[in-house]
Each structure stands twice: as C-alpha cells, then as structure tokens.
CSV table of C-alpha atoms in Angstrom, one decimal:
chain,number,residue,atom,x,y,z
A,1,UNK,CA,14.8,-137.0,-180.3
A,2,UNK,CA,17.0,-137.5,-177.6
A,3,UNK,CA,20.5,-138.3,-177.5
A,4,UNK,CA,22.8,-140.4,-175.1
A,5,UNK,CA,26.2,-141.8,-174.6
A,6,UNK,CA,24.6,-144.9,-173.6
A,7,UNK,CA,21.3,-146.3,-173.2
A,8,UNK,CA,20.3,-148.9,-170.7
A,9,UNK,CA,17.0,-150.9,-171.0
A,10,UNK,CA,16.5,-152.6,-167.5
A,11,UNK,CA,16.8,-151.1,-164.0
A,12,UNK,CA,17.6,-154.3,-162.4
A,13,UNK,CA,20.9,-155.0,-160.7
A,14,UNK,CA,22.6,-155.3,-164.2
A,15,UNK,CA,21.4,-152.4,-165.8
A,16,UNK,CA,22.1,-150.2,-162.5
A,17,UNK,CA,25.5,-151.7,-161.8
A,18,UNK,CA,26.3,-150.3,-165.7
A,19,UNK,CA,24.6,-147.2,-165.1
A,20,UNK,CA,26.3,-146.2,-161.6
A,21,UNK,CA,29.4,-146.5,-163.1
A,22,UNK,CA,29.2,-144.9,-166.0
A,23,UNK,CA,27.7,-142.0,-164.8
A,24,UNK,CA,30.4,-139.9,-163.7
A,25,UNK,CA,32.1,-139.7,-167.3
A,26,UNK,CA,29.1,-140.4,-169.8
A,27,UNK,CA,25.2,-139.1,-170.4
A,28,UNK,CA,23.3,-142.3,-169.4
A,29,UNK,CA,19.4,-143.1,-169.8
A,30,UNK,CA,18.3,-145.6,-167.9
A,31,UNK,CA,15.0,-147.4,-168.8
A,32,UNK,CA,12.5,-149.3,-166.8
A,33,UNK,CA,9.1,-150.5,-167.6
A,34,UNK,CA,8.1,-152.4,-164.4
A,35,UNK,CA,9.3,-151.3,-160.9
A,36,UNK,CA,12.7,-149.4,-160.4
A,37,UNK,CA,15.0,-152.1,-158.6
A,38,UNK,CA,14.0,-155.1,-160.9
A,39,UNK,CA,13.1,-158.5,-160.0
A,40,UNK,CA,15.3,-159.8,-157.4
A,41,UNK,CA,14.4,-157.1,-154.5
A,42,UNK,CA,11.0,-156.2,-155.6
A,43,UNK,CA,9.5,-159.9,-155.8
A,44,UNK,CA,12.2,-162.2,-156.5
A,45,UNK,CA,15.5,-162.9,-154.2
A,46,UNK,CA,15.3,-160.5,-151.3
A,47,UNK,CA,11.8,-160.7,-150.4
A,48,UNK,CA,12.5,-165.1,-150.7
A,49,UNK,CA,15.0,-164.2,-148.3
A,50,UNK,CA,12.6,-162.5,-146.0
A,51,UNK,CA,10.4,-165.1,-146.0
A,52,UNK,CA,13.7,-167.5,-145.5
A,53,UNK,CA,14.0,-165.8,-141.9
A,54,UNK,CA,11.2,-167.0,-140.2
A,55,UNK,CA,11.1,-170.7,-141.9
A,56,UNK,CA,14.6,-170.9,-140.9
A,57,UNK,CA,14.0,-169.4,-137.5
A,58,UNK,CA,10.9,-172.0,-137.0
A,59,UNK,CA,13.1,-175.0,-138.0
A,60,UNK,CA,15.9,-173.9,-135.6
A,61,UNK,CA,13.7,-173.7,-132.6
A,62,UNK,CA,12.3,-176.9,-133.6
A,63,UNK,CA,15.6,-179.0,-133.7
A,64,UNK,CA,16.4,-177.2,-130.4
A,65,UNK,CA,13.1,-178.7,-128.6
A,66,UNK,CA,15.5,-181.8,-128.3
A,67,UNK,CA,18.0,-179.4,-126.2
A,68,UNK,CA,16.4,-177.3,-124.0
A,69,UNK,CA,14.0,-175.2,-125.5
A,70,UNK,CA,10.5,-175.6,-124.9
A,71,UNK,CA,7.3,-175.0,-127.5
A,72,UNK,CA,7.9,-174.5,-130.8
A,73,UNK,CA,6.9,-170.9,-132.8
A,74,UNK,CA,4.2,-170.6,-135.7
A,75,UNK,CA,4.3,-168.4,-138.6
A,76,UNK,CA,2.1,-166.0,-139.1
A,77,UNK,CA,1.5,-165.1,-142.3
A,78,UNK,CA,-0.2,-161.9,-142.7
A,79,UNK,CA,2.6,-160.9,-140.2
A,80,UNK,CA,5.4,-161.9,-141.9
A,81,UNK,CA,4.5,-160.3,-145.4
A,82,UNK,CA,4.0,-157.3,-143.8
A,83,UNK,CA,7.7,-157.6,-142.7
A,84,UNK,CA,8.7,-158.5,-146.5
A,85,UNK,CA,6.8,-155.5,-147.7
A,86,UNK,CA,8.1,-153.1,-145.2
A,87,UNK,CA,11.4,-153.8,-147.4
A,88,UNK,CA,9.7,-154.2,-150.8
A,89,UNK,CA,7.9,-150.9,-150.9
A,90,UNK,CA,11.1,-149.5,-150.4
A,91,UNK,CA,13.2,-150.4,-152.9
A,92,UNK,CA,11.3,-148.3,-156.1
A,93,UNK,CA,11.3,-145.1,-154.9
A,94,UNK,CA,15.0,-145.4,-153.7
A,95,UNK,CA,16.3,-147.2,-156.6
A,96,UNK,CA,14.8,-144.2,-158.6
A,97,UNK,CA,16.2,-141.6,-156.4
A,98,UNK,CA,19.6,-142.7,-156.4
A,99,UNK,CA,19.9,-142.7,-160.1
A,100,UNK,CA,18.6,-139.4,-159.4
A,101,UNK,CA,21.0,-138.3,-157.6
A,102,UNK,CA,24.0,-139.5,-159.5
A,103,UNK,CA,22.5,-137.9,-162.2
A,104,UNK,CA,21.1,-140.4,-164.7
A,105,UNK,CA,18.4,-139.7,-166.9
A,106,UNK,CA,15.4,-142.3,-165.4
A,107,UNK,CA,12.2,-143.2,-167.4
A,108,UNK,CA,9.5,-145.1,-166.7
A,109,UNK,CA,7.9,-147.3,-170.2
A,110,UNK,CA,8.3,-149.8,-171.8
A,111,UNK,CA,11.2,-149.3,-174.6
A,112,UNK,CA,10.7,-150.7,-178.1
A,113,UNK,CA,13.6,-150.9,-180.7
A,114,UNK,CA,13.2,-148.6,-183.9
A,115,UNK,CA,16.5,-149.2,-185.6
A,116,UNK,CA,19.7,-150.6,-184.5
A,117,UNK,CA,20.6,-147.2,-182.2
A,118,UNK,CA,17.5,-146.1,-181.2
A,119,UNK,CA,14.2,-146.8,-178.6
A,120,UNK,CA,10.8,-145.2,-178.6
A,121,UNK,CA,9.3,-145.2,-175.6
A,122,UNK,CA,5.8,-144.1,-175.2
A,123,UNK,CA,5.4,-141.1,-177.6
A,124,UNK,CA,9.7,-140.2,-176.8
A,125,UNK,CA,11.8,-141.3,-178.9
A,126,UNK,CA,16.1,-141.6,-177.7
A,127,UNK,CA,19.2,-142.5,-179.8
A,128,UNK,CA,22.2,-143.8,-178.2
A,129,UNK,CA,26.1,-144.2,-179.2
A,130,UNK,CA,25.9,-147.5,-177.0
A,131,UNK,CA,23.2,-149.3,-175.9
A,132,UNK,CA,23.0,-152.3,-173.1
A,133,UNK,CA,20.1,-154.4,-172.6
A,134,UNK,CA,19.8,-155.6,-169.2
A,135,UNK,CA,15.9,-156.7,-169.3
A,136,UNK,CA,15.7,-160.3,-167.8
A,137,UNK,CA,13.5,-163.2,-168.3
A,138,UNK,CA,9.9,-163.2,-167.3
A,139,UNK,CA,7.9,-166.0,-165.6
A,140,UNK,CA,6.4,-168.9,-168.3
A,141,UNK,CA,3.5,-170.7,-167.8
A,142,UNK,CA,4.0,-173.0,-169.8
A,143,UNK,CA,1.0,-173.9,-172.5
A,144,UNK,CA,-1.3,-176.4,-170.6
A,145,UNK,CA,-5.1,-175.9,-171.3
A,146,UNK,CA,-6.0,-173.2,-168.5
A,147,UNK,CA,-2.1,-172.1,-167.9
A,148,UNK,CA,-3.2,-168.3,-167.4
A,149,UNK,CA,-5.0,-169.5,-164.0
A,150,UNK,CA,-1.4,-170.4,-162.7
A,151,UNK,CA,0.1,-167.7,-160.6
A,152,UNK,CA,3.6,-167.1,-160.8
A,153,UNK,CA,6.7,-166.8,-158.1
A,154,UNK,CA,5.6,-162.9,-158.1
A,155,UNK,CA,1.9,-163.9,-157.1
A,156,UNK,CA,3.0,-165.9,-154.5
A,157,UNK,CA,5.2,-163.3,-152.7
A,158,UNK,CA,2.8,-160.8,-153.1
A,159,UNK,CA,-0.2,-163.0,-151.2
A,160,UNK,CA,-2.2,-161.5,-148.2
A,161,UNK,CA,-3.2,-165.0,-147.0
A,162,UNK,CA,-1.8,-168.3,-147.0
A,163,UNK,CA,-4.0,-171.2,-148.7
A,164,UNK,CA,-4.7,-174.0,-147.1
A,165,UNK,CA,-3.2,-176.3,-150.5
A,166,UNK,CA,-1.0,-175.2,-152.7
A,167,UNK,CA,0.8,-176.7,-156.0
A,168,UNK,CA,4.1,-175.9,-157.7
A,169,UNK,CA,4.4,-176.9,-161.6
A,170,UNK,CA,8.2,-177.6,-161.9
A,171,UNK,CA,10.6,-179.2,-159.5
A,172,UNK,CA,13.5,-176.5,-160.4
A,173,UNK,CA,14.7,-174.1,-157.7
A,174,UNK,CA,12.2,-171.5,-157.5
A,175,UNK,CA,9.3,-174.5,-156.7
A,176,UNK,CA,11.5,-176.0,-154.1
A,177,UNK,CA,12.4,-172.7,-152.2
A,178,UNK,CA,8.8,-171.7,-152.2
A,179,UNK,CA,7.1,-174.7,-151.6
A,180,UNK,CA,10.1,-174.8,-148.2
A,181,UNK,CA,7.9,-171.5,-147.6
A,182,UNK,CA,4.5,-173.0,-147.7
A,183,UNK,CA,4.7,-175.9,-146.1
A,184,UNK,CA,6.6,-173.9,-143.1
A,185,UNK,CA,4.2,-171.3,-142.9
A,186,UNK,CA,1.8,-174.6,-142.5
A,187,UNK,CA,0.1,-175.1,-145.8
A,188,UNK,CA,-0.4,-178.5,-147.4
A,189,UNK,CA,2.1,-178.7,-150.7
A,190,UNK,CA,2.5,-180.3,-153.5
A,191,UNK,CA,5.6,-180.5,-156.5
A,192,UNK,CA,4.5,-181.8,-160.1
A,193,UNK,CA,7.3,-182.8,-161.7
A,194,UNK,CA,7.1,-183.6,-165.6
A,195,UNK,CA,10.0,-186.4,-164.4
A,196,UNK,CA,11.4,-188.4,-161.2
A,197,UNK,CA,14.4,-185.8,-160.9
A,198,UNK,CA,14.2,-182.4,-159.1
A,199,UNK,CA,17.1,-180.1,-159.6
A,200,UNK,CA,18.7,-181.7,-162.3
A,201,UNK,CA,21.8,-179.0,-161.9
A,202,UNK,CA,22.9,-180.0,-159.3
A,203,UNK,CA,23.9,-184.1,-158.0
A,204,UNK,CA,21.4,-186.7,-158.4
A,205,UNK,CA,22.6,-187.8,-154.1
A,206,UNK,CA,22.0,-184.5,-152.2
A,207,UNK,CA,19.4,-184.0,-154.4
A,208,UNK,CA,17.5,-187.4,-153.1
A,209,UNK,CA,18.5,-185.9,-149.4
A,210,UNK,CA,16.7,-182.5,-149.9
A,211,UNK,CA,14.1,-184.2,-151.1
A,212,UNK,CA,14.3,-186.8,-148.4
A,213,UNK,CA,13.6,-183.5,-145.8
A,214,UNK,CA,10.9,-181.9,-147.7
A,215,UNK,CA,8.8,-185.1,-147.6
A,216,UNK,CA,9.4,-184.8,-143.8
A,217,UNK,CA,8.2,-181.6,-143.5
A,218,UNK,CA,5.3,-182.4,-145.6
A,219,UNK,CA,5.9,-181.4,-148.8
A,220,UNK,CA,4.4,-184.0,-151.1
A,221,UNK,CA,6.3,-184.8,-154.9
A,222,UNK,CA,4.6,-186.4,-158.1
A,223,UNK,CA,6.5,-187.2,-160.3
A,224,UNK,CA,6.7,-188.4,-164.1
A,225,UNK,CA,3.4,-186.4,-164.2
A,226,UNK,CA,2.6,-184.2,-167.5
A,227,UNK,CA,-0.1,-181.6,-166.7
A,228,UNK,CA,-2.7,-181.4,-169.4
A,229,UNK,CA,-5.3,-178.7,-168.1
A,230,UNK,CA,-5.9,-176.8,-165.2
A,231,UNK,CA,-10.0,-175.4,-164.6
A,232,UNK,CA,-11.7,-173.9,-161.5
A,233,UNK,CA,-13.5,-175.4,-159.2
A,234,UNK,CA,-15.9,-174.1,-156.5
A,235,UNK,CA,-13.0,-174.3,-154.3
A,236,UNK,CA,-10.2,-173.5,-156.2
A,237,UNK,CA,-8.5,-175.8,-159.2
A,238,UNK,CA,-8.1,-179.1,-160.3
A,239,UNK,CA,-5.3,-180.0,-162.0
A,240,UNK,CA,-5.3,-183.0,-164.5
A,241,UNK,CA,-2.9,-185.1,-166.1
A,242,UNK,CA,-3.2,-188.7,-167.2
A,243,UNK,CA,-4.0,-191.0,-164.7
A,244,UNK,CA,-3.5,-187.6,-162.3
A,245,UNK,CA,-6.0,-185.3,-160.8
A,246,UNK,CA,-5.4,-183.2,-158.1
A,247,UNK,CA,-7.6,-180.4,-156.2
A,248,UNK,CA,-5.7,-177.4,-154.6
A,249,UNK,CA,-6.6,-173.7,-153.7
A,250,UNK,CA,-4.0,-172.2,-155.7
A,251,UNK,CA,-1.2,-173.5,-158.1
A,252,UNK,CA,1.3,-171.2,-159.4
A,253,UNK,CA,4.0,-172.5,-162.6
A,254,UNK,CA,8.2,-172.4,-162.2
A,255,UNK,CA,8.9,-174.0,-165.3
A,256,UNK,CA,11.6,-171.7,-166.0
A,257,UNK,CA,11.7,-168.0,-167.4
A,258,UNK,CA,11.4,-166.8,-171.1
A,259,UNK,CA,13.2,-163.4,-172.9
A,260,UNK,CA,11.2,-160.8,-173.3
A,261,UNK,CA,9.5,-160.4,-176.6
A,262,UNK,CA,8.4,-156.6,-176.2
A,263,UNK,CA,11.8,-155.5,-177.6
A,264,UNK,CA,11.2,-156.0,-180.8
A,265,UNK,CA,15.1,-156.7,-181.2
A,266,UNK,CA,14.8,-157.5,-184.9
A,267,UNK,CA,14.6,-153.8,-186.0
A,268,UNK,CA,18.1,-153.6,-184.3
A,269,UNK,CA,19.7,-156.7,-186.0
A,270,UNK,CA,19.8,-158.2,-182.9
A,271,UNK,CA,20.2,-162.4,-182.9
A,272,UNK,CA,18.3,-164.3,-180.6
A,273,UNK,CA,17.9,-168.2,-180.0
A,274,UNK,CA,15.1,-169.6,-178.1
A,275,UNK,CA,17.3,-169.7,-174.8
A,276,UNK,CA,17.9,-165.2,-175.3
A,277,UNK,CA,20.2,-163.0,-176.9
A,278,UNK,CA,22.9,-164.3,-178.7
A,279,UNK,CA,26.3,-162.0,-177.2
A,280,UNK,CA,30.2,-162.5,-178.3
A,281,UNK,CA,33.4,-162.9,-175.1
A,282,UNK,CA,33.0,-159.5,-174.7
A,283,UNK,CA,28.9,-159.3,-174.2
A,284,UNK,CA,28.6,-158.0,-177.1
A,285,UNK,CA,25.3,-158.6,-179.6
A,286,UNK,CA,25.3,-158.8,-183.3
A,287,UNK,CA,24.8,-155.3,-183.6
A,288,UNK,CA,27.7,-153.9,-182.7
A,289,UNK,CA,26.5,-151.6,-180.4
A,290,UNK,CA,24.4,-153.6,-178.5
A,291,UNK,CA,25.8,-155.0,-175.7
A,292,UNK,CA,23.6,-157.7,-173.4
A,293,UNK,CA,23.9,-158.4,-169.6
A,294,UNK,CA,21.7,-160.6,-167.2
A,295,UNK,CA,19.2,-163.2,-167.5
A,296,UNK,CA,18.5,-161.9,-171.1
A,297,UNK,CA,21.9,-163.2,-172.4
A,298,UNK,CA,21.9,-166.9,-174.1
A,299,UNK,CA,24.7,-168.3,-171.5
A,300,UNK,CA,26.4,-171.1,-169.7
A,301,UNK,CA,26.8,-169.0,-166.6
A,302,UNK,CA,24.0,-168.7,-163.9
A,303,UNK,CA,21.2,-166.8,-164.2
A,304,UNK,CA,21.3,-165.3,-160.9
A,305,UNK,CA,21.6,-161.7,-159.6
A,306,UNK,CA,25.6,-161.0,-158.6
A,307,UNK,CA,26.6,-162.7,-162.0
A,308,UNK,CA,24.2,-160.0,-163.6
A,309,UNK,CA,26.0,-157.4,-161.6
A,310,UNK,CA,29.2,-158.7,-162.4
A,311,UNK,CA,28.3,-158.2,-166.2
A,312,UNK,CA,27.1,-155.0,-165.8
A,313,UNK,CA,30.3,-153.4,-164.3
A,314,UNK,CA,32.3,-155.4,-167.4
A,315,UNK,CA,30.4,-154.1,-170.1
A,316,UNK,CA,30.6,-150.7,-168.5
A,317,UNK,CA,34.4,-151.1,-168.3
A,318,UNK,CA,34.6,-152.1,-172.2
A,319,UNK,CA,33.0,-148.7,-172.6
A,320,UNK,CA,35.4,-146.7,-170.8
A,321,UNK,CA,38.2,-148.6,-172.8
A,322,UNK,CA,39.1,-151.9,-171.5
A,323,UNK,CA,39.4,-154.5,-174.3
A,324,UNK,CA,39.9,-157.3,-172.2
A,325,UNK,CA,37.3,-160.4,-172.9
A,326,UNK,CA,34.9,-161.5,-169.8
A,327,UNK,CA,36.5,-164.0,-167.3
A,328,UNK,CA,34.0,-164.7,-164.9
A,329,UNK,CA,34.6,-166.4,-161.3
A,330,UNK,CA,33.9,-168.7,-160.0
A,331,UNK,CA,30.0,-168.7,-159.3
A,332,UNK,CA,28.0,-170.3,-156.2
A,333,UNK,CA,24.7,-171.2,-156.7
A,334,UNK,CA,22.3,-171.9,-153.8
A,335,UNK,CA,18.7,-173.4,-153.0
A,336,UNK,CA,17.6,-172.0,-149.8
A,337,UNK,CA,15.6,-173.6,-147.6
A,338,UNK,CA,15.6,-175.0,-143.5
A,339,UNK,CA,18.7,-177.1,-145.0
A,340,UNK,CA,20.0,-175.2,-148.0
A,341,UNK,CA,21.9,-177.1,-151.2
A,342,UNK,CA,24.5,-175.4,-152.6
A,343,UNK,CA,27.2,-175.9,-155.7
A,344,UNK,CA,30.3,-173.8,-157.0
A,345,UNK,CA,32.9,-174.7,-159.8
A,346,UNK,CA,33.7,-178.1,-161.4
A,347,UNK,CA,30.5,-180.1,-160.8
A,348,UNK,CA,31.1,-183.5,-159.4
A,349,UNK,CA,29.7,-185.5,-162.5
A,350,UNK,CA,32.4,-183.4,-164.6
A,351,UNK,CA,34.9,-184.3,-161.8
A,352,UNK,CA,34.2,-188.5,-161.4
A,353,UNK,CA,34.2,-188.5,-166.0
A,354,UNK,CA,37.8,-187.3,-165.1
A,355,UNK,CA,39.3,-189.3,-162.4
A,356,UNK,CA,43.4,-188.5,-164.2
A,357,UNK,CA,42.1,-184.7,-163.3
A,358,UNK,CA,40.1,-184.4,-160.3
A,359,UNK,CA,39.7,-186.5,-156.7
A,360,UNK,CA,36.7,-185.7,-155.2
A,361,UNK,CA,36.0,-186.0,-151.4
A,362,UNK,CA,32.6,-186.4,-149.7
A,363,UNK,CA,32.0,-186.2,-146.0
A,364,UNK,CA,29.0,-186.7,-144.0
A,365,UNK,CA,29.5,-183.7,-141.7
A,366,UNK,CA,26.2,-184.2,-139.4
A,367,UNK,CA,28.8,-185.1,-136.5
A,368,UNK,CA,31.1,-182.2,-137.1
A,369,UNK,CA,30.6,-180.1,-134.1
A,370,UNK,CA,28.4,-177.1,-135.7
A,371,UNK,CA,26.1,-179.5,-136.5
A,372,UNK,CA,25.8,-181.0,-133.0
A,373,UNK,CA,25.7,-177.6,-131.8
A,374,UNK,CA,22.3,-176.8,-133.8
A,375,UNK,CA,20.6,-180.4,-134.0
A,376,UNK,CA,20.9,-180.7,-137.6
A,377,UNK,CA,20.8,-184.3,-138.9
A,378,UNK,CA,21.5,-183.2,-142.6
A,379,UNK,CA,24.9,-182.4,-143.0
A,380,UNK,CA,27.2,-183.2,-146.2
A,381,UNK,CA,30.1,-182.0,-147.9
A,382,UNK,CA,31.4,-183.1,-151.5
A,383,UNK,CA,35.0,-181.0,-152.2
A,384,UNK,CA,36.9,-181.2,-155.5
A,385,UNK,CA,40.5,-181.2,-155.7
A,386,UNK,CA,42.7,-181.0,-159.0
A,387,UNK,CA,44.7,-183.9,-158.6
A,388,UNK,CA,47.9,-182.6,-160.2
A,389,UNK,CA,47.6,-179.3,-157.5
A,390,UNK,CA,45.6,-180.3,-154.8
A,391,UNK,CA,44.0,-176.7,-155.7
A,392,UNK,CA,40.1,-176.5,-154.6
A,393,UNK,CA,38.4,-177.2,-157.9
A,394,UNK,CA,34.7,-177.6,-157.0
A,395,UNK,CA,32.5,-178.1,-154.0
A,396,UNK,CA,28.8,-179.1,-153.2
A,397,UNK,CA,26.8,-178.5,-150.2
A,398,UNK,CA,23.8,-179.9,-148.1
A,399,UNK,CA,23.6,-178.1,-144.7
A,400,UNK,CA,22.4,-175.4,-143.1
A,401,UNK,CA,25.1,-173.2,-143.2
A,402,UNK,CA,25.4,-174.3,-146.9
A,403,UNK,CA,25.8,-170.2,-147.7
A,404,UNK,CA,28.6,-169.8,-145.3
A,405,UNK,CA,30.2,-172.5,-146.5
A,406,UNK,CA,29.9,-172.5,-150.4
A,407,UNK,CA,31.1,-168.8,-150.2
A,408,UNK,CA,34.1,-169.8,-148.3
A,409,UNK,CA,34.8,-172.3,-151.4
A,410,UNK,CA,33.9,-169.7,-153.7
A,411,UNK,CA,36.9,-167.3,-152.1
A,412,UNK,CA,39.2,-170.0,-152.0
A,413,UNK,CA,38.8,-171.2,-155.8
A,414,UNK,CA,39.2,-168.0,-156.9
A,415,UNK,CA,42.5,-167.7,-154.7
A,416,UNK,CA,43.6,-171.1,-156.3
A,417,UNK,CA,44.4,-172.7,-152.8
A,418,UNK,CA,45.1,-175.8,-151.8
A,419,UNK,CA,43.4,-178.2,-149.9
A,420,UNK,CA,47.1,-177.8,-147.4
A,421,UNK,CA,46.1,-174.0,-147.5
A,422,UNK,CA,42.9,-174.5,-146.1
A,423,UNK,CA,44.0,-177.0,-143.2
A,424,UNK,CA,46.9,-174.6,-142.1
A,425,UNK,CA,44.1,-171.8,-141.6
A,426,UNK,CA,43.0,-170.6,-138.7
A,427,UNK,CA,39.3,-170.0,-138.9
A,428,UNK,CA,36.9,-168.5,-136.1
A,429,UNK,CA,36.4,-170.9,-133.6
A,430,UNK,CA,33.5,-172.7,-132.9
A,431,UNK,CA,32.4,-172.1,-136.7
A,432,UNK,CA,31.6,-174.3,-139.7
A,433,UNK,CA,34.8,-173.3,-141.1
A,434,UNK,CA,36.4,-174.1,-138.7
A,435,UNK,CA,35.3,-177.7,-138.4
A,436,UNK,CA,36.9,-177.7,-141.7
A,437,UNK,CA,39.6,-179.3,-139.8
A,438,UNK,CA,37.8,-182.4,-139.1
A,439,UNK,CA,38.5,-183.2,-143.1
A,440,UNK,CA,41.5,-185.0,-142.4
C-alpha cells in the first residue's frame, strides 16, 4: 500500500487545479480513469469552441453579404474536425506530462473506494491523509426503450462525417449549442423537447429570441413531446413518441449529466442525493476527509469548468490551512452559438419578485453601433441594479459579443460598481463596451 498527503480522483480542471497547487508542499496522487485533461478540453468545452469558430465565422460573412462582401463560405466538415483534433490529441499527453513534471504521482484506472481513506485501483491499492474527489458527471440517456442507440455530446464531437439529419433529446444547453453546430455545418436538425420551454435557466424572453434565430437557420423544435422508444431503421432511427414519429440518421441525448456510480462512495461514508455528493461551506463530505469539487458536488452553483477550478484551488487552500468558508463570485454562464445568450448574478425573475430591491433595465441594443458595424439584428441587454446602491446586481445577454460583454458584468459585480461607475469609464473605442454609453 501506498501512502499520500492527498489523493485526488479526477484529472479534470478541478482535480488538476488542487493538484498543481499542492504539489510544491504535499505528496499528491492524482487519479484518472478516462483521458488526462477531463471532459471540457478532450470532448466537451474546448473542442465546442472549436467548432464555434467556423459557425461563427460563416454567420459573420453572411450578415456582411448585405455590406460588401460577396459569396458566402461553407463548412467543411471533415476539415474542420481535423482542426478540433489537432488540439484534442493534445491535451492527454501534456496534461500527463505536466503533472509530471511538477512531480505528482499520475495513474491511469479507474479508482474504487475501500474504506473511508483509501482507493484500490486496478490490483494497487493507496491510502491518503486527505482525499478530493473531482470526478464529474457523465452523459444520461435517459431510459426510453432503445436509449443505448443515442449517442452522446462526446459522440458527436468525435464524428468523421456530418449526417444529413440529426436529432437532439433535450432542449438544455448542450442540445442548443450543438444543434447551432449542425445546422451551420448544413445538416437538417431537429430539438425534442419533453415541454414548450428550452433553457429554463435562463428568461423565458431571450429565450423565445434565440429560439426565434435557430428556426431561421433551420433548426426545427418539437415540443411537449415525450420520447417513448428509439429503433433502427435501414437508414438510421425512428424516434417515436405519441402522436410523434420522426426518422433521422443519428440522434444523440442531452438530458442532463448523472454522478458517477463507479466510486462505490458508500464504503467511505460518503452521502449522496440523486443530484451528487452531498459537501458542507467548506466542500467538505460527510467523511471528514473527503473533500468534493466539480460537477460531482450536489450544488446551487454552475456546473461549468472555471467554477470547478475555482473549487479546486479552495479546497487546496483549506489544506494548507485556511479556515475560511467558500465565497464564490459572481458566475457567468453562456450558450454559444452565431448569437450567444448569456446570464450572471441576480436573475431577472428574482430581481422583478423584488421590485423594493432591484430596478432592472432592458435595452434593445441592435442599433448600438457595434451592432451596425457587424449586421446583427439580435441584440439585447437586461442589467440589474440594486435599487438602494445603484450597484450592478445582475445582467442578461443576447448578442453576439454576449461573452465580451457578460464578462465585463461579471468584473464589475464583483467590484461592486455602480451603474455611475460604469458610465464615467472610458472603454476602447469603437467596442461593445463602449456603446455602453448609449444606456443613458
């Protein structure tokens, strides 16, 4: 048996974030069962992203046919997963060298619980003062007759070829962004939504907007449809419902992500609800010495990549000695797409329950200049004041410079400023910030 100052089970951002910085004072194990890197640069974010830079490039050029330039630019598929995979292949073998080289302990298995302290993986069996689980969620399927001939968003961003049709199970993020992808790259798409709503966490009107594009581009929603089976055909699937049937090449599921059940996290008194592991303020577990970061951890805070970072480099700080309980930012949130969507802080339904708190200000920015500039026609902007400060509170975005923008709002919640502040800057000029002045 092996032992360790800490443990890590995960070698995703969370788990590595921990890891790097606890390495120069502690004996750290880092373990990883899939590919070294974890989800969102192997086949989740990053390689979305990639994707992101034609669809995005495509839908530029096509806006600017209005205003100068002439044709318009295909995707090529094969082509552009070979650019993803160019980064992808990457990643493994230099996330793994770098732990290297700051001298973790890396090993590749899948790591099962044995007591409350210690893993066995494989046939080795290691024992840690602290351990951190930093394993994620995996892709569900849901339970539909024939669910296991669904791919997943990992199938997708792994394909070769492009179908001709395509269907997404789910209306949540992940179906959106990809289907954004498909339908660019020139496939025929289609959403299944269990209900008329997509998105339901962020607001019901740029929601309906979004949508409003998608159906322009092709993109085709049905909603208030519960999927009963899925079965091959000679061409591909059917997918059936009542009073629904519908005949693709491929469909692939994003209803949501699961916990992992390979843990076996009941041998170390670990409490779980159906939603992940149960942690304290201080990411702690029920066993003491468990602590839980990521996607794994039963939270109110977004599942999403920095805020598992984030995590990692607190629980690494309460091992070095800080006692201090988490306070986490302020956190933005984005669908990306050829207009993205995104949210940070209070959320506007919270802010209108609470009108003796918050004011909240929405602007249809498609005249502000940067619009102009790049021919979008979508363009809005919802900000949320306190109404006792005039602090920034909250803000939601439909553009595309939504990124630019929400992390701008991000910064300036976390800096408490007012909306005064923000007027009385002096941004980059031409820039969407800087049409910030146009807010009155």
């Amino acid at each position: 048996m092996e032992k360790y100052d800490v443990i890590i089970i995960g070698a995703g951002p969370g788990g590595l974030a921990a890891a790097y910085a606890l390495a120069p004072s502690r004996r750290v194990l880092v373990v990883e069962r899939d590919l070294w890197g974890g989800t969102c640069p192997n086949y989740g974010c990053d390689p979305k992203k990639m994707l992101y830079s034609a669809v995005q490039a495509k839908a530029y050029a096509r806006r600017m046919t209005h205003a100068g330039l002439v044709g318009e630019p295909t995707i090529d598929w094969p082509h552009l997963m070979t650019f993803k995979q160019r980064y992808t292949d990457a990643v493994p073998s230099n996330t793994l060298g770098g732990l290297v080289q700051a001298g973790i302990t890396a090993v590749h298995g899948e790591a099962k619980f044995i007591d409350p302290v210690t893993i066995e993986v494989g046939d080795a069996v290691y024992r840690g003062q602290k351990l951190i689980v930093a394993t994620g969620l995996q892709p569900a399927t849901g339970n539909v007759v024939g669910h296991q001939l669904l791919g997943t968003s990992r199938d997708f961003l792994a394909m070769r070829q492009l179908p001709q049709t395509l269907a997404f199970i789910g209306a949540g993020y992940v179906s959106l962004e990809l289907a954004n992808i498909a339908a660019a790259a020139g496939a025929t798409v289609h959403i299944i939504n269990r209900s008329d709503r997509a998105l339901r966490a962020f607001p019901a009107p740029a929601v309906a907007a979004l949508r409003r594009n998608m159906q322009a581009a092709g993109v085709r929603f049905h909603d208030n449809v519960t999927l009963q089976e899925v079965r091959t055909t000679n061409t591909g699937l059917v997918l059936r419902g009542t009073d629904f049937e519908l005949r693709v090449a491929r469909a692939f599921a994003a209803v949501g992500r699961v916990p992992d059940v390979a843990l076996h996290l009941s041998r170390a008194d670990i409490a779980t609800t159906a939603a992940g592991i149960t942690v304290d303020d201080h990411l702690r577990t029920s066993n003491p010495d468990v602590y839980a970061i990521g996607d794994i951890v039963a939270k109110s805070a977004p599942k999403l990549t920095p805020v598992a970072g984030f995590e990692g480099r607190y629980v690494a700080g309460q091992l070095l000695g800080d006692t201090a309980a988490i306070d986490y930012p302020a956190q933005p949130v984005v669908v990306y797409g050829a207009t993205e969507m995104a949210k940070v802080g209070v959320s506007i339904e919270t802010a209108e329950a609470a009108p003796d708190r918050y004011v909240v200000h929405t602007h249809d920015a498609a005249g502000w200049y940067t619009y102009n500039r790049i021919q979008a026609t979508t363009a809005q902007l919802t900000l949320i004041t306190a109404r006792a400060t005039d602090t920034l509170a909250g803000a939601v975005v439909l553009a595309d410079t939504a990124e630019e923008l929400i992390n701008l709002a991000t910064l300036l919640i976390n800096q408490h400023a007012t909306m005064a502040t923000v007027k009385q800057t002096i941004f980059a000029y031409p820039s969407a910030a800087s049409d910030l002045q146009y807010l009155g």
